[in-house]
mmCIF file of C-alpha atoms in Angstrom:
data_model
loop_
_atom_site.group_PDB
_atom_site.id
_atom_site.type_symbol
_atom_site.label_atom_id
_atom_site.label_comp_id
_atom_site.label_asym_id
_atom_site.label_seq_id
_atom_site.Cartn_x
_atom_site.Cartn_y
_atom_site.Cartn_z
ATOM 1 C CA UNK A 1 10.749 -6.859 -12.918
ATOM 2 C CA UNK A 2 9.234 -9.493 -15.171
ATOM 3 C CA UNK A 3 5.524 -9.865 -15.740
ATOM 4 C CA UNK A 4 5.576 -13.322 -14.170
ATOM 5 C CA UNK A 5 7.224 -12.113 -10.950
ATOM 6 C CA UNK A 6 4.845 -9.159 -10.710
ATOM 7 C CA UNK A 7 1.872 -11.483 -11.149
ATOM 8 C CA UNK A 8 3.109 -13.886 -8.458
ATOM 9 C CA UNK A 9 3.711 -11.013 -6.020
ATOM 10 C CA UNK A 10 0.279 -9.534 -6.763
ATOM 11 C CA UNK A 11 -1.515 -12.858 -6.257
ATOM 12 C CA UNK A 12 0.416 -13.750 -3.097
ATOM 13 C CA UNK A 13 -0.285 -10.340 -1.553
ATOM 14 C CA UNK A 14 -3.959 -10.438 -2.552
ATOM 15 C CA UNK A 15 -4.350 -13.883 -0.967
ATOM 16 C CA UNK A 16 -2.564 -12.716 2.200
ATOM 17 C CA UNK A 17 -4.867 -9.670 2.480
ATOM 18 C CA UNK A 18 -7.909 -11.894 1.925
ATOM 19 C CA UNK A 19 -6.791 -14.535 4.436
ATOM 20 C CA UNK A 20 -6.003 -11.963 7.109
ATOM 21 C CA UNK A 21 -9.282 -10.196 6.409
ATOM 22 C CA UNK A 22 -11.248 -13.405 6.817
ATOM 23 C CA UNK A 23 -9.612 -14.038 10.194
ATOM 24 C CA UNK A 24 -10.733 -10.627 11.486
ATOM 25 C CA UNK A 25 -13.974 -10.202 9.509
ATOM 26 C CA UNK A 26 -16.776 -8.771 11.602
ATOM 27 C CA UNK A 27 -14.386 -8.173 14.491
ATOM 28 C CA UNK A 28 -14.794 -5.405 17.013
ATOM 29 C CA UNK A 29 -11.756 -6.018 19.226
ATOM 30 C CA UNK A 30 -7.987 -6.334 18.864
ATOM 31 C CA UNK A 31 -6.155 -9.613 18.587
ATOM 32 C CA UNK A 32 -3.376 -10.461 21.039
ATOM 33 C CA UNK A 33 -0.831 -9.231 18.490
ATOM 34 C CA UNK A 34 -2.768 -5.988 18.042
ATOM 35 C CA UNK A 35 -2.861 -5.427 21.795
ATOM 36 C CA UNK A 36 0.854 -6.131 22.142
ATOM 37 C CA UNK A 37 1.665 -3.649 19.367
ATOM 38 C CA UNK A 38 -0.522 -0.971 20.973
ATOM 39 C CA UNK A 39 1.117 -1.591 24.327
ATOM 40 C CA UNK A 40 4.558 -1.299 22.741
ATOM 41 C CA UNK A 41 3.928 2.217 21.434
ATOM 42 C CA UNK A 42 1.766 3.493 24.283
ATOM 43 C CA UNK A 43 4.546 5.520 25.905
ATOM 44 C CA UNK A 44 5.261 7.655 22.852
ATOM 45 C CA UNK A 45 4.186 11.282 22.881
ATOM 46 C CA UNK A 46 1.225 12.502 20.847
ATOM 47 C CA UNK A 47 3.339 15.064 18.965
ATOM 48 C CA UNK A 48 5.796 12.385 17.822
ATOM 49 C CA UNK A 49 2.950 10.106 16.750
ATOM 50 C CA UNK A 50 1.406 12.952 14.729
ATOM 51 C CA UNK A 51 4.713 13.396 12.877
ATOM 52 C CA UNK A 52 5.068 9.648 12.248
ATOM 53 C CA UNK A 53 1.615 9.413 10.659
ATOM 54 C CA UNK A 54 2.167 12.387 8.300
ATOM 55 C CA UNK A 55 3.274 10.274 5.310
ATOM 56 C CA UNK A 56 -0.187 8.669 5.207
ATOM 57 C CA UNK A 57 -2.058 11.951 4.852
ATOM 58 C CA UNK A 58 -3.602 13.002 1.518
ATOM 59 C CA UNK A 59 -1.959 16.438 1.652
ATOM 60 C CA UNK A 60 1.417 14.645 1.582
ATOM 61 C CA UNK A 61 0.582 11.794 -0.794
ATOM 62 C CA UNK A 62 -1.357 13.688 -3.482
ATOM 63 C CA UNK A 63 1.524 16.094 -4.229
ATOM 64 C CA UNK A 64 3.925 13.130 -4.207
ATOM 65 C CA UNK A 65 1.774 11.345 -6.787
ATOM 66 C CA UNK A 66 1.640 14.513 -8.910
ATOM 67 C CA UNK A 67 5.443 14.883 -8.794
ATOM 68 C CA UNK A 68 6.029 11.227 -9.684
ATOM 69 C CA UNK A 69 3.554 11.391 -12.574
ATOM 70 C CA UNK A 70 5.012 14.710 -13.727
ATOM 71 C CA UNK A 71 8.546 13.324 -13.815
ATOM 72 C CA UNK A 72 7.326 10.290 -15.744
ATOM 73 C CA UNK A 73 5.532 12.495 -18.280
ATOM 74 C CA UNK A 74 8.599 14.719 -18.626
ATOM 75 C CA UNK A 75 10.625 11.587 -19.428
ATOM 76 C CA UNK A 76 7.905 10.463 -21.867
ATOM 77 C CA UNK A 77 7.045 7.407 -19.790
ATOM 78 C CA UNK A 78 3.260 7.646 -20.082
ATOM 79 C CA UNK A 79 2.588 4.134 -18.815
ATOM 80 C CA UNK A 80 4.616 4.846 -15.668
ATOM 81 C CA UNK A 81 2.743 8.126 -15.135
ATOM 82 C CA UNK A 82 -0.539 6.254 -15.467
ATOM 83 C CA UNK A 83 0.633 3.668 -12.911
ATOM 84 C CA UNK A 84 1.619 6.459 -10.493
ATOM 85 C CA UNK A 85 -1.900 7.891 -10.621
ATOM 86 C CA UNK A 86 -4.061 4.814 -11.223
ATOM 87 C CA UNK A 87 -2.349 2.508 -8.706
ATOM 88 C CA UNK A 88 -3.221 4.574 -5.631
ATOM 89 C CA UNK A 89 -6.605 5.684 -7.021
ATOM 90 C CA UNK A 90 -7.804 2.154 -7.823
ATOM 91 C CA UNK A 91 -6.491 0.721 -4.553
ATOM 92 C CA UNK A 92 -8.050 3.427 -2.368
ATOM 93 C CA UNK A 93 -11.395 3.179 -4.175
ATOM 94 C CA UNK A 94 -11.538 -0.616 -3.907
ATOM 95 C CA UNK A 95 -10.449 -0.512 -0.291
ATOM 96 C CA UNK A 96 -12.994 2.110 0.707
ATOM 97 C CA UNK A 97 -16.011 0.895 -1.242
ATOM 98 C CA UNK A 98 -15.471 -2.872 -1.427
ATOM 99 C CA UNK A 99 -13.027 -4.329 1.089
ATOM 100 C CA UNK A 100 -13.852 -2.366 4.233
ATOM 101 C CA UNK A 101 -17.604 -3.068 3.985
ATOM 102 C CA UNK A 102 -16.890 -6.663 2.985
ATOM 103 C CA UNK A 103 -14.631 -7.439 5.960
ATOM 104 C CA UNK A 104 -16.711 -5.326 8.372
ATOM 105 C CA UNK A 105 -13.987 -4.889 11.006
ATOM 106 C CA UNK A 106 -14.650 -1.974 13.355
ATOM 107 C CA UNK A 107 -12.614 0.163 15.748
ATOM 108 C CA UNK A 108 -14.190 3.078 17.582
ATOM 109 C CA UNK A 109 -17.144 3.269 15.177
ATOM 110 C CA UNK A 110 -15.030 3.161 12.005
ATOM 111 C CA UNK A 111 -14.347 0.406 9.480
ATOM 112 C CA UNK A 112 -10.629 -0.306 9.731
ATOM 113 C CA UNK A 113 -9.633 -3.383 7.693
ATOM 114 C CA UNK A 114 -7.629 -2.968 5.531
ATOM 115 C CA UNK A 115 -6.132 0.303 6.705
ATOM 116 C CA UNK A 116 -6.851 3.040 4.169
ATOM 117 C CA UNK A 117 -3.950 5.102 5.500
ATOM 118 C CA UNK A 118 -1.666 2.166 4.788
ATOM 119 C CA UNK A 119 -3.134 1.420 1.361
ATOM 120 C CA UNK A 120 -2.562 5.053 0.361
ATOM 121 C CA UNK A 121 1.044 5.104 1.558
ATOM 122 C CA UNK A 122 2.015 1.641 0.345
ATOM 123 C CA UNK A 123 0.667 2.163 -3.168
ATOM 124 C CA UNK A 124 2.833 5.256 -3.581
ATOM 125 C CA UNK A 125 5.847 3.468 -2.081
ATOM 126 C CA UNK A 126 5.423 0.444 -4.361
ATOM 127 C CA UNK A 127 5.145 2.737 -7.393
ATOM 128 C CA UNK A 128 8.396 4.385 -6.322
ATOM 129 C CA UNK A 129 10.147 1.031 -5.896
ATOM 130 C CA UNK A 130 8.959 -0.185 -9.300
ATOM 131 C CA UNK A 131 10.047 3.020 -11.049
ATOM 132 C CA UNK A 132 13.246 3.738 -9.102
ATOM 133 C CA UNK A 133 16.657 3.205 -10.584
ATOM 134 C CA UNK A 134 17.977 2.108 -7.174
ATOM 135 C CA UNK A 135 15.246 -0.329 -6.209
ATOM 136 C CA UNK A 136 16.930 -1.691 -3.078
ATOM 137 C CA UNK A 137 17.471 1.768 -1.604
ATOM 138 C CA UNK A 138 13.883 2.732 -2.446
ATOM 139 C CA UNK A 139 12.567 -0.463 -0.860
ATOM 140 C CA UNK A 140 14.585 0.019 2.339
ATOM 141 C CA UNK A 141 13.476 3.655 2.630
ATOM 142 C CA UNK A 142 9.877 2.552 2.018
ATOM 143 C CA UNK A 143 10.007 -0.105 4.734
ATOM 144 C CA UNK A 144 11.415 2.410 7.228
ATOM 145 C CA UNK A 145 8.761 4.978 6.308
ATOM 146 C CA UNK A 146 5.980 2.382 6.571
ATOM 147 C CA UNK A 147 7.303 1.206 9.943
ATOM 148 C CA UNK A 148 7.310 4.762 11.296
ATOM 149 C CA UNK A 149 3.817 5.406 9.934
ATOM 150 C CA UNK A 150 2.590 2.134 11.474
ATOM 151 C CA UNK A 151 3.856 3.222 14.896
ATOM 152 C CA UNK A 152 2.014 6.516 14.460
ATOM 153 C CA UNK A 153 -1.244 4.905 13.345
ATOM 154 C CA UNK A 154 -1.217 2.365 16.173
ATOM 155 C CA UNK A 155 -0.187 4.922 18.776
ATOM 156 C CA UNK A 156 -2.916 7.366 17.748
ATOM 157 C CA UNK A 157 -5.500 4.580 17.743
ATOM 158 C CA UNK A 158 -6.266 4.832 14.028
ATOM 159 C CA UNK A 159 -5.677 1.138 13.318
ATOM 160 C CA UNK A 160 -4.723 -2.232 14.678
ATOM 161 C CA UNK A 161 -1.431 -3.745 13.515
ATOM 162 C CA UNK A 162 -3.345 -6.388 11.560
ATOM 163 C CA UNK A 163 -5.226 -3.656 9.652
ATOM 164 C CA UNK A 164 -1.870 -2.191 8.641
ATOM 165 C CA UNK A 165 -0.603 -5.596 7.515
ATOM 166 C CA UNK A 166 -3.754 -6.101 5.435
ATOM 167 C CA UNK A 167 -3.394 -2.647 3.904
ATOM 168 C CA UNK A 168 0.237 -3.366 3.053
ATOM 169 C CA UNK A 169 -0.672 -6.622 1.316
ATOM 170 C CA UNK A 170 -3.602 -5.105 -0.555
ATOM 171 C CA UNK A 171 -1.782 -1.959 -1.695
ATOM 172 C CA UNK A 172 1.139 -4.044 -2.937
ATOM 173 C CA UNK A 173 -1.223 -6.436 -4.726
ATOM 174 C CA UNK A 174 -2.998 -3.670 -6.630
ATOM 175 C CA UNK A 175 0.103 -1.831 -7.832
ATOM 176 C CA UNK A 176 2.079 -4.941 -8.778
ATOM 177 C CA UNK A 177 -1.020 -6.374 -10.449
ATOM 178 C CA UNK A 178 -1.530 -3.224 -12.516
ATOM 179 C CA UNK A 179 2.150 -3.187 -13.413
ATOM 180 C CA UNK A 180 1.934 -6.813 -14.533
ATOM 181 C CA UNK A 181 -0.997 -5.957 -16.798
ATOM 182 C CA UNK A 182 0.895 -3.162 -18.568
ATOM 183 C CA UNK A 183 4.263 -4.958 -18.714
ATOM 184 C CA UNK A 184 4.740 -6.420 -22.187
ATOM 185 C CA UNK A 185 5.286 -10.135 -22.523
ATOM 186 C CA UNK A 186 8.764 -11.178 -23.530
ATOM 187 C CA UNK A 187 9.021 -12.533 -27.006
ATOM 188 C CA UNK A 188 9.831 -16.242 -27.054
ATOM 189 C CA UNK A 189 13.387 -17.132 -27.983
ATOM 190 C CA UNK A 190 13.808 -18.259 -31.563
ATOM 191 C CA UNK A 191 13.869 -22.012 -32.064
ATOM 192 C CA UNK A 192 16.982 -23.740 -33.299
ATOM 193 C CA UNK A 193 15.120 -26.598 -34.769
#
């Protein structure tokens, strides 16, 4: 993916996360969309919801990051290994220490916007899509995994749907932005004149 496309994606996602955050800043209750999403998953069993939320857990994501970085290092792709580690680390740190306090959205005594579970998962998924040989297959698998995790998070009461959307936008913005920074510029075409 070109540096220009990565930059546009990063900026668009960052603006979407900011806009959504501003709508719900300081909120303490769900929106109509949040309530509808919670109602839609309310009949699912707790055991199923626990399984659906597993991909967002650190004990799943940290080994995945280590494997991705290890494969990149084995293939002598140091910049890709750095992206695999730094993308999630930077996004989670910014989300936890800057965005959540800034937007001040609460659910059951916890800051929830943007969803940290989602930021963690999405950053790893975006890294995989950017590094994968079969990008379309990786993207489709990522969307399915994120959808399942979203059902789990909403059903267990961890987050509102809008928190998950904000986390998706923010996680995507950070990883694509970092990738744009480390992607070399294309040399201009030689002039004929």
